[in-house]
Coordinates of C-alpha atoms in Angstrom, one line a residue:
M1 CA -60.5 -51.4 -7.4
A2 CA -62.2 -49.3 -9.0
K3 CA -64.3 -48.1 -6.3
S4 CA -60.7 -47.5 -4.5
N5 CA -59.9 -45.4 -7.8
S6 CA -62.7 -43.4 -7.3
N7 CA -62.7 -42.6 -3.9
L8 CA -58.8 -42.1 -4.2
C9 CA -60.1 -38.9 -6.9
A10 CA -62.7 -37.8 -5.3
V11 CA -59.7 -37.0 -2.5
V12 CA -57.2 -35.8 -4.8
L13 CA -60.1 -33.6 -6.4
S14 CA -60.9 -32.5 -2.1
I15 CA -57.0 -31.9 -1.7
S16 CA -57.3 -29.5 -5.1
I17 CA -59.8 -27.9 -3.9
L18 CA -58.4 -26.3 -0.6
I19 CA -55.1 -25.7 -1.8
V20 CA -56.9 -23.4 -4.7
A21 CA -59.0 -22.2 -1.7
V22 CA -55.7 -22.1 0.4
S23 CA -54.2 -19.7 -2.2
A24 CA -57.1 -17.8 -3.5
G25 CA -56.9 -15.7 0.1
S26 CA -59.9 -14.7 1.9
F27 CA -60.7 -11.6 4.2
Y28 CA -62.5 -13.7 6.8
D29 CA -59.6 -15.4 7.6
D30 CA -56.6 -12.5 7.3
M31 CA -58.5 -10.0 8.7
D32 CA -59.8 -8.0 10.8
I33 CA -62.3 -5.0 10.5
T34 CA -60.8 -2.4 12.8
F35 CA -63.0 0.7 13.2
G36 CA -66.6 2.6 11.2
G37 CA -69.0 -0.5 12.3
E38 CA -70.9 -1.6 8.7
R39 CA -69.2 0.9 7.1
A40 CA -66.9 -2.1 5.7
K41 CA -68.0 -4.8 5.1
I42 CA -66.6 -8.6 3.4
L43 CA -68.2 -9.2 0.4
N44 CA -68.8 -12.2 -1.6
G45 CA -67.5 -15.2 0.9
G46 CA -64.3 -13.6 1.5
Q47 CA -62.9 -12.2 -1.6
D48 CA -63.8 -8.7 -1.7
L49 CA -63.8 -6.5 2.0
S50 CA -65.7 -2.6 0.8
L51 CA -64.6 0.5 3.0
S52 CA -66.7 3.4 2.6
L53 CA -66.4 7.2 4.7
D54 CA -69.4 9.4 5.4
Q55 CA -69.4 12.5 7.7
Y56 CA -69.4 10.3 10.9
S57 CA -66.7 8.0 10.7
G58 CA -64.2 5.9 7.8
S59 CA -63.3 2.8 8.0
G60 CA -60.7 0.9 7.9
F61 CA -58.9 -3.5 8.4
Q62 CA -55.6 -4.6 9.2
S63 CA -54.1 -8.4 9.1
K64 CA -54.1 -11.0 11.3
H65 CA -51.1 -11.8 11.7
E66 CA -48.0 -9.7 12.2
Y67 CA -44.9 -10.5 9.1
L68 CA -40.8 -9.3 9.4
F69 CA -39.8 -8.9 5.8
G70 CA -41.9 -10.0 2.5
R71 CA -44.0 -9.2 -0.9
F72 CA -47.8 -7.4 -0.2
D73 CA -49.9 -7.9 -3.0
M74 CA -53.4 -5.6 -2.6
Q75 CA -56.2 -4.9 -5.4
L76 CA -58.2 -1.7 -5.7
K77 CA -61.0 0.3 -6.9
L78 CA -60.3 4.2 -5.9
V79 CA -63.2 6.5 -4.8
P80 CA -64.9 7.4 -7.5
G81 CA -65.8 10.9 -8.5
N82 CA -65.2 14.0 -6.5
S83 CA -63.2 12.4 -3.7
A84 CA -61.2 15.7 -2.7
G85 CA -61.0 15.4 1.0
T86 CA -61.0 11.4 1.1
V87 CA -57.4 9.6 2.0
T88 CA -57.2 5.3 1.4
T89 CA -54.4 3.9 2.2
F90 CA -53.0 0.2 2.0
Y91 CA -49.8 -0.1 3.8
L92 CA -47.6 -1.6 7.1
S93 CA -46.7 -1.1 10.0
S94 CA -45.7 -1.9 13.6
Q95 CA -46.7 -0.5 17.0
G96 CA -45.2 1.4 19.0
A97 CA -43.5 5.6 19.9
G98 CA -40.7 4.6 17.5
H99 CA -42.8 2.8 14.8
D100 CA -41.5 1.5 11.8
E101 CA -43.7 2.1 8.4
I102 CA -44.5 1.0 5.0
D103 CA -47.1 3.8 3.5
F104 CA -49.4 3.8 0.1
E105 CA -51.7 6.4 -0.3
F106 CA -54.0 8.2 -2.4
L107 CA -55.1 11.0 -2.2
G108 CA -58.4 12.0 -3.3
N109 CA -59.9 15.1 -5.7
S110 CA -62.1 17.2 -7.3
T111 CA -64.1 15.3 -10.2
G112 CA -61.7 15.5 -13.8
N113 CA -58.2 16.3 -11.0
P114 CA -55.9 13.1 -10.6
Y115 CA -54.6 11.2 -7.2
T116 CA -52.1 11.8 -6.1
I117 CA -49.8 8.5 -4.5
H118 CA -48.3 9.5 -1.8
T119 CA -45.1 7.2 -0.1
N120 CA -43.2 7.3 2.5
V121 CA -41.2 5.3 5.1
Y122 CA -40.2 5.2 8.6
S123 CA -37.9 4.0 10.2
Q124 CA -37.6 4.1 14.6
G125 CA -40.8 6.9 15.0
K126 CA -39.1 8.9 11.7
G127 CA -40.7 9.2 8.2
N128 CA -40.0 12.3 5.7
K129 CA -39.9 9.9 3.2
E130 CA -43.1 10.9 1.3
Q131 CA -42.5 10.3 -2.7
Q132 CA -45.6 11.4 -4.1
F133 CA -46.6 10.8 -8.2
H134 CA -49.4 11.3 -11.0
L135 CA -50.8 7.7 -12.1
W136 CA -50.6 6.9 -15.9
F137 CA -54.2 5.2 -15.8
D138 CA -57.5 5.8 -13.7
P139 CA -57.5 3.9 -10.7
T140 CA -61.2 4.7 -10.0
A141 CA -62.2 3.0 -13.3
A142 CA -61.0 -0.8 -12.4
F143 CA -58.8 -2.3 -10.0
H144 CA -55.0 -2.0 -10.0
T145 CA -52.3 -4.9 -8.4
Y146 CA -50.5 -2.4 -5.8
T147 CA -47.3 -3.6 -4.5
I148 CA -44.8 -3.9 -1.1
V149 CA -41.9 -5.6 -0.6
W150 CA -39.6 -5.4 2.1
N151 CA -36.7 -7.6 2.8
S152 CA -33.6 -6.6 4.7
L153 CA -31.7 -5.1 1.2
R154 CA -34.6 -2.7 -0.4
I155 CA -38.6 -2.1 0.0
I156 CA -40.1 -1.6 -3.5
F157 CA -42.9 -0.4 -4.5
L158 CA -44.6 -1.3 -7.2
I159 CA -47.9 -0.7 -9.6
D160 CA -49.3 -3.6 -11.7
N161 CA -46.3 -4.8 -11.1
I162 CA -44.3 -1.7 -12.5
P163 CA -41.8 -0.6 -9.9
V164 CA -42.8 3.3 -8.6
R165 CA -40.0 3.8 -5.8
V166 CA -37.3 1.7 -4.1
F167 CA -36.1 2.4 -1.1
N168 CA -32.7 0.8 -0.3
N169 CA -30.9 0.1 3.4
N170 CA -28.2 2.5 4.1
D171 CA -28.8 2.0 7.7
A172 CA -24.4 1.7 7.4
A173 CA -24.7 5.2 6.3
G174 CA -26.8 5.9 9.4
V175 CA -29.8 6.0 7.7
P176 CA -32.6 4.4 9.9
F177 CA -34.0 1.1 7.8
P178 CA -37.2 -1.0 8.9
K179 CA -35.5 -4.3 9.5
S180 CA -36.3 -5.5 12.8
Q181 CA -40.3 -5.3 14.6
P182 CA -43.3 -6.8 12.6
M183 CA -46.1 -5.4 10.6
R184 CA -49.0 -6.3 10.4
V185 CA -51.1 -4.9 6.8
Y186 CA -53.3 -1.6 7.0
A187 CA -55.9 -0.5 5.3
S188 CA -58.6 2.4 5.5
L189 CA -60.6 4.9 4.3
W190 CA -60.4 8.2 6.3
N191 CA -61.5 11.7 5.8
A192 CA -58.0 14.3 5.4
D193 CA -59.7 17.4 4.1
D194 CA -57.2 20.1 6.6
W195 CA -54.1 19.0 3.9
A196 CA -54.9 15.9 1.7
T197 CA -56.1 18.1 -1.1
Q198 CA -54.3 20.5 -2.6
G199 CA -52.9 21.2 0.8
G200 CA -56.5 21.2 2.3
R201 CA -57.8 24.6 0.1
V202 CA -60.1 21.4 -0.7
K203 CA -62.3 20.0 1.4
T204 CA -64.6 17.1 1.2
D205 CA -68.1 17.6 -0.6
W206 CA -70.5 15.7 2.0
T207 CA -73.1 15.8 -0.1
N208 CA -71.1 12.3 -2.2
A209 CA -71.3 10.8 0.8
P210 CA -70.7 7.8 1.2
F211 CA -67.5 7.1 -0.1
T212 CA -67.0 3.8 -0.9
A213 CA -63.3 1.9 -2.0
L214 CA -62.9 -1.4 -2.9
Y215 CA -60.1 -4.4 -2.2
R216 CA -59.7 -7.4 -3.4
K217 CA -56.8 -10.3 -3.5
F218 CA -54.7 -9.6 -1.2
N219 CA -51.3 -11.8 -1.0
A220 CA -49.3 -12.0 1.3
N221 CA -46.0 -14.3 0.4
A222 CA -44.4 -13.6 3.6
K223 CA -42.4 -14.5 6.6
K224 CA -45.5 -14.2 9.6
V225 CA -44.1 -14.3 13.3
G226 CA -45.5 -14.8 16.6
P227 CA -47.5 -18.2 18.2
N228 CA -47.7 -21.0 15.9
S229 CA -45.4 -19.2 13.1
V230 CA -45.2 -20.3 9.3
S231 CA -44.3 -18.6 5.9
T232 CA -47.1 -17.6 4.4
S233 CA -45.9 -18.5 0.8
S234 CA -47.2 -20.1 -1.4
I235 CA -46.9 -24.1 -1.7
N236 CA -44.4 -22.2 -6.3
D237 CA -42.6 -19.5 -4.4
N238 CA -39.4 -19.8 -3.5
Q239 CA -38.9 -16.5 -1.4
S240 CA -37.8 -14.1 -4.5
W241 CA -39.0 -11.3 -3.2
S242 CA -36.3 -11.6 -0.5
T243 CA -33.8 -10.5 -2.4
Q244 CA -35.4 -8.8 -4.9
G245 CA -34.6 -6.2 -6.2
L246 CA -34.6 -4.6 -10.2
D247 CA -33.5 -5.6 -13.3
A248 CA -32.2 -3.9 -16.5
A249 CA -36.3 -3.8 -17.8
G250 CA -37.2 -2.6 -13.7
R251 CA -34.2 0.4 -13.9
N252 CA -35.7 1.5 -17.2
R253 CA -39.5 1.9 -16.0
I254 CA -39.1 2.9 -12.6
R255 CA -36.8 6.1 -14.5
W256 CA -39.8 6.3 -16.9
V257 CA -42.4 6.6 -14.2
Q258 CA -39.7 9.2 -11.9
T259 CA -39.3 11.6 -15.0
K260 CA -43.0 10.9 -16.8
H261 CA -45.2 10.8 -13.3
M262 CA -43.4 12.0 -10.0
I263 CA -44.8 15.0 -8.4
Y264 CA -42.6 14.9 -5.3
N265 CA -39.9 14.2 -4.3
Y266 CA -38.0 14.7 -1.0
C267 CA -34.4 14.2 -2.0
N268 CA -35.4 17.6 -3.4
D269 CA -36.5 19.9 -1.0
R270 CA -34.4 21.6 0.0
K271 CA -36.7 24.4 1.6
R272 CA -38.5 21.8 4.1
F273 CA -34.2 20.5 4.5
P274 CA -32.7 23.2 4.7
N275 CA -29.4 21.8 6.5
G276 CA -29.2 19.9 3.4
I277 CA -30.9 16.3 2.3
S278 CA -30.3 12.7 4.0
A279 CA -27.8 10.6 3.2
E280 CA -29.9 7.5 1.0
C281 CA -30.8 11.0 -1.4
K282 CA -27.0 10.9 -2.3
T283 CA -26.1 6.8 -3.1
S284 CA -27.8 4.9 -6.3
R285 CA -31.1 4.7 -5.8
F286 CA -32.1 2.1 -8.1
L287 CA -29.5 -1.1 -7.7

């Protein structure tokens, strides 16, 4: 009996270790390197991933699976020092001319000046939904969590679980919304000094290359689609993301972010859109 109990304990321990390993995720299991060769490196047994950029190439990766709705979390530590001209990304996208896309882009700057957090939503190949922010912390000093919640009702962008933007489904008002095309997760580090920093006025200083950004703790509580697809939600997850909105505290936080830290909102750009702002700009944003 003692031997049986011992064997049972060993099995339970093995199962527990397996569950922890699965729930922790691994870049080896979840991602494929898409370009950049050795500039993209999976480290620490699959727990971390670094992307580098030099004067010859950037680098990037994509998820092995496609998803239709979910919550996607990634921790990033951005390029330190003089990052002018560089763009680091974490986003969702489908493929094809009429693609859907949900973007976090991090636009580098010269030393001492803040990163610009650029967000955008594309549906059926059309974007022009940009909002930009400066952060309330140094994104190069430590890892921070960037989150995209995507459900049939809305898209929520969060930073360290603080909502910074909501894009509601206004399909009924004629505003296209990403709702039917499965998307993969993508990330990249590349040179965009023709536009990224102060409209392209500040160029990449290649004497600082290679530029490196770090990724870790990717998690997708999401509906995986494709052959043999099953939800990737963790065992204890109740898929609250499927109806997630903002409570009173969330509404207060997003108002603070957008009042204190937003630097561009397409809804206010009358010069760019002289024929009038889009319909979603006229509705309540923080339902």
